[in-house]
Structures are given as structure tokens and as C-alpha cells.
Amino acid sequence: MELNWMVWVLALGVPLAHADECNNALAAFDYAQASQLAQAQLVAAPADPVARMCAARAAYETGHFADALQHLRAVEQQRPQVELRTYAYNWLTVTLRRLGRAEDAAKVLEPIVPGMKVKDDQQYYDRLMMYKGAKKPEELLAPGRDPVSEATLAYGVANWHLYNGRKD
């Protein structure tokens, strides 16, 4: 019985370790490495939503929006839990906007409502609320957050300005 428990821990740990490697590559702006890691994981586990998200981010950040959309739609079809959904819907919304599909992006935002219980991805939820018009960009840029949260929110605000035609 103890052996079975250890096998399960190891089996579950591999995708998590892969996710960390992929997220580390994204954080280092090494999108080629992130894409390679994601693709390798998708060969082993084609439905892995974390690997799909990593592949989507790598594609998005390199301007391959149609490829990003394909991965994001695959994640969406799995009906992820709130945390992953918040993250995925953020990237799905901005990808559709970058593809010029504002109406489709608005449909993605329909299930995002005030008061959703989001534990780990609050910044992405705040970005979604801004994209939806329920928060102002200035609210997201209020001081007093940790540096990673500030950068995450500032990126969302800058992206919002970009796809709304405000490039200055």
C-alpha cells in the first residue's frame, strides 16, 4: 500500500514540476523554452491544462495569437475550476482582443461577476473586471501591492490601453 501512495505522489509531482519549469521560463521571458516544455508535456498528456496554458502564454507573448487561442479554447472546454478559469479567461480575453474579436472577448467575460471567490489569482480577476468595465484602470494601479502583483496589474492595464488603440 505504501508503494502505491509513493507512485501516486511521483505521478502527480511530474506535471507540477513541469509547470514550475514552464512558469520559470515564462518569468524569464524565455518563450522558446516555455513552448518546448509545454509541447513536451502535451505529447505525454494532451489534455494537461497547465501545459496548455504555458503553451498559450508562450504563443501569445511571441505574437502567435491564433496558436494561443487554440490552446486557450482547449483549456476552456475542460471547464476549469475558478483559479485556472480566471487565469485562462484573462489570456483568452486579451488574445481575442489582439485578434480583433472584441465581441467574442466580451462573451468570455459574461460569467465573470463581482464577488467571485478567487484565492490565488486575484490580479487576473481584477484585470477581468477592468476588461469588463467594472473596475477602472487607475484602481488596478493603486500603490501598496507587492512587486509581482503591481507588475501583473500594470501589464494588464498597458495591454488594455494597447488593444483599445491607446498606444502612447
PDB file of C-alpha atoms in Angstrom, residues 40-125:
ATOM      1  CA  ALA A  40       6.850  18.031 -24.452  1.00  0.00           C
ATOM      2  CA  GLN A  41       4.261  17.807 -21.678  1.00  0.00           C
ATOM      3  CA  LEU A  42       1.399  17.883 -24.183  1.00  0.00           C
ATOM      4  CA  VAL A  43       2.896  14.889 -26.012  1.00  0.00           C
ATOM      5  CA  ALA A  44       2.756  12.972 -22.724  1.00  0.00           C
ATOM      6  CA  ALA A  45      -0.588  14.393 -21.575  1.00  0.00           C
ATOM      7  CA  PRO A  46      -2.525  16.121 -24.398  1.00  0.00           C
ATOM      8  CA  ALA A  47      -5.293  17.361 -22.086  1.00  0.00           C
ATOM      9  CA  ASP A  48      -2.972  18.867 -19.452  1.00  0.00           C
ATOM     10  CA  PRO A  49      -4.495  22.334 -18.845  1.00  0.00           C
ATOM     11  CA  VAL A  50      -1.362  23.693 -17.176  1.00  0.00           C
ATOM     12  CA  ALA A  51       0.785  22.722 -20.163  1.00  0.00           C
ATOM     13  CA  ARG A  52      -1.858  24.206 -22.482  1.00  0.00           C
ATOM     14  CA  MET A  53      -1.763  27.470 -20.538  1.00  0.00           C
ATOM     15  CA  CYS A  54       2.024  27.571 -20.745  1.00  0.00           C
ATOM     16  CA  ALA A  55       1.893  26.921 -24.500  1.00  0.00           C
ATOM     17  CA  ALA A  56      -0.765  29.615 -24.858  1.00  0.00           C
ATOM     18  CA  ARG A  57       1.292  32.174 -22.950  1.00  0.00           C
ATOM     19  CA  ALA A  58       4.420  31.385 -24.957  1.00  0.00           C
ATOM     20  CA  ALA A  59       2.464  31.745 -28.203  1.00  0.00           C
ATOM     21  CA  TYR A  60       0.746  34.939 -27.068  1.00  0.00           C
ATOM     22  CA  GLU A  61       3.953  36.608 -25.923  1.00  0.00           C
ATOM     23  CA  THR A  62       5.576  35.918 -29.298  1.00  0.00           C
ATOM     24  CA  GLY A  63       2.633  37.279 -31.277  1.00  0.00           C
ATOM     25  CA  HIS A  64       1.228  33.908 -32.355  1.00  0.00           C
ATOM     26  CA  PHE A  65      -2.280  34.774 -31.239  1.00  0.00           C
ATOM     27  CA  ALA A  66      -4.095  32.118 -33.304  1.00  0.00           C
ATOM     28  CA  ASP A  67      -1.930  29.399 -31.735  1.00  0.00           C
ATOM     29  CA  ALA A  68      -2.550  30.864 -28.284  1.00  0.00           C
ATOM     30  CA  LEU A  69      -6.283  30.864 -28.976  1.00  0.00           C
ATOM     31  CA  GLN A  70      -6.232  27.189 -29.916  1.00  0.00           C
ATOM     32  CA  HIS A  71      -4.627  26.236 -26.584  1.00  0.00           C
ATOM     33  CA  LEU A  72      -6.886  28.546 -24.596  1.00  0.00           C
ATOM     34  CA  ARG A  73     -10.044  27.143 -26.168  1.00  0.00           C
ATOM     35  CA  ALA A  74      -8.845  23.637 -25.254  1.00  0.00           C
ATOM     36  CA  VAL A  75      -8.472  24.750 -21.630  1.00  0.00           C
ATOM     37  CA  GLU A  76     -11.882  26.443 -21.724  1.00  0.00           C
ATOM     38  CA  GLN A  77     -13.538  23.233 -22.943  1.00  0.00           C
ATOM     39  CA  GLN A  78     -12.301  21.444 -19.821  1.00  0.00           C
ATOM     40  CA  ARG A  79     -14.346  23.821 -17.648  1.00  0.00           C
ATOM     41  CA  PRO A  80     -11.512  24.533 -15.211  1.00  0.00           C
ATOM     42  CA  GLN A  81     -12.016  25.458 -11.570  1.00  0.00           C
ATOM     43  CA  VAL A  82     -12.212  29.142 -10.616  1.00  0.00           C
ATOM     44  CA  GLU A  83      -8.470  29.736 -10.175  1.00  0.00           C
ATOM     45  CA  LEU A  84      -7.393  28.317 -13.530  1.00  0.00           C
ATOM     46  CA  ARG A  85     -10.515  29.721 -15.196  1.00  0.00           C
ATOM     47  CA  THR A  86      -9.657  33.225 -14.023  1.00  0.00           C
ATOM     48  CA  TYR A  87      -6.136  32.920 -15.392  1.00  0.00           C
ATOM     49  CA  ALA A  88      -7.283  31.265 -18.629  1.00  0.00           C
ATOM     50  CA  TYR A  89     -10.117  33.730 -19.244  1.00  0.00           C
ATOM     51  CA  ASN A  90      -7.721  36.631 -18.772  1.00  0.00           C
ATOM     52  CA  TRP A  91      -5.454  35.331 -21.522  1.00  0.00           C
ATOM     53  CA  LEU A  92      -8.404  34.259 -23.674  1.00  0.00           C
ATOM     54  CA  THR A  93      -9.891  37.760 -23.450  1.00  0.00           C
ATOM     55  CA  VAL A  94      -6.698  39.570 -24.391  1.00  0.00           C
ATOM     56  CA  THR A  95      -5.906  37.061 -27.141  1.00  0.00           C
ATOM     57  CA  LEU A  96      -9.306  37.589 -28.736  1.00  0.00           C
ATOM     58  CA  ARG A  97      -8.868  41.351 -28.437  1.00  0.00           C
ATOM     59  CA  ARG A  98      -5.456  41.176 -30.103  1.00  0.00           C
ATOM     60  CA  LEU A  99      -7.097  39.159 -32.901  1.00  0.00           C
ATOM     61  CA  GLY A 100      -9.662  41.957 -33.335  1.00  0.00           C
ATOM     62  CA  ARG A 101     -12.511  39.860 -31.947  1.00  0.00           C
ATOM     63  CA  ALA A 102     -13.909  42.224 -29.329  1.00  0.00           C
ATOM     64  CA  GLU A 103     -17.397  40.685 -29.366  1.00  0.00           C
ATOM     65  CA  ASP A 104     -16.019  37.209 -28.683  1.00  0.00           C
ATOM     66  CA  ALA A 105     -13.863  38.639 -25.890  1.00  0.00           C
ATOM     67  CA  ALA A 106     -16.939  40.241 -24.325  1.00  0.00           C
ATOM     68  CA  LYS A 107     -18.702  36.856 -24.341  1.00  0.00           C
ATOM     69  CA  VAL A 108     -15.783  35.332 -22.432  1.00  0.00           C
ATOM     70  CA  LEU A 109     -16.297  37.964 -19.744  1.00  0.00           C
ATOM     71  CA  GLU A 110     -20.028  37.245 -19.259  1.00  0.00           C
ATOM     72  CA  PRO A 111     -19.577  34.631 -16.478  1.00  0.00           C
ATOM     73  CA  ILE A 112     -17.105  36.873 -14.618  1.00  0.00           C
ATOM     74  CA  VAL A 113     -19.098  38.656 -11.932  1.00  0.00           C
ATOM     75  CA  PRO A 114     -18.363  40.797  -8.889  1.00  0.00           C
ATOM     76  CA  GLY A 115     -17.754  38.859  -5.715  1.00  0.00           C
ATOM     77  CA  MET A 116     -16.317  35.696  -7.241  1.00  0.00           C
ATOM     78  CA  LYS A 117     -14.248  33.750  -4.724  1.00  0.00           C
ATOM     79  CA  VAL A 118     -10.745  33.905  -6.145  1.00  0.00           C
ATOM     80  CA  LYS A 119      -7.932  32.906  -3.838  1.00  0.00           C
ATOM     81  CA  ASP A 120      -4.648  32.821  -5.740  1.00  0.00           C
ATOM     82  CA  ASP A 121      -5.270  34.773  -8.950  1.00  0.00           C
ATOM     83  CA  GLN A 122      -6.811  37.969  -7.608  1.00  0.00           C
ATOM     84  CA  GLN A 123      -4.759  40.109 -10.002  1.00  0.00           C
ATOM     85  CA  TYR A 124      -6.154  38.248 -13.003  1.00  0.00           C
ATOM     86  CA  TYR A 125      -9.670  38.558 -11.629  1.00  0.00           C
TER      87      TYR A 125
END
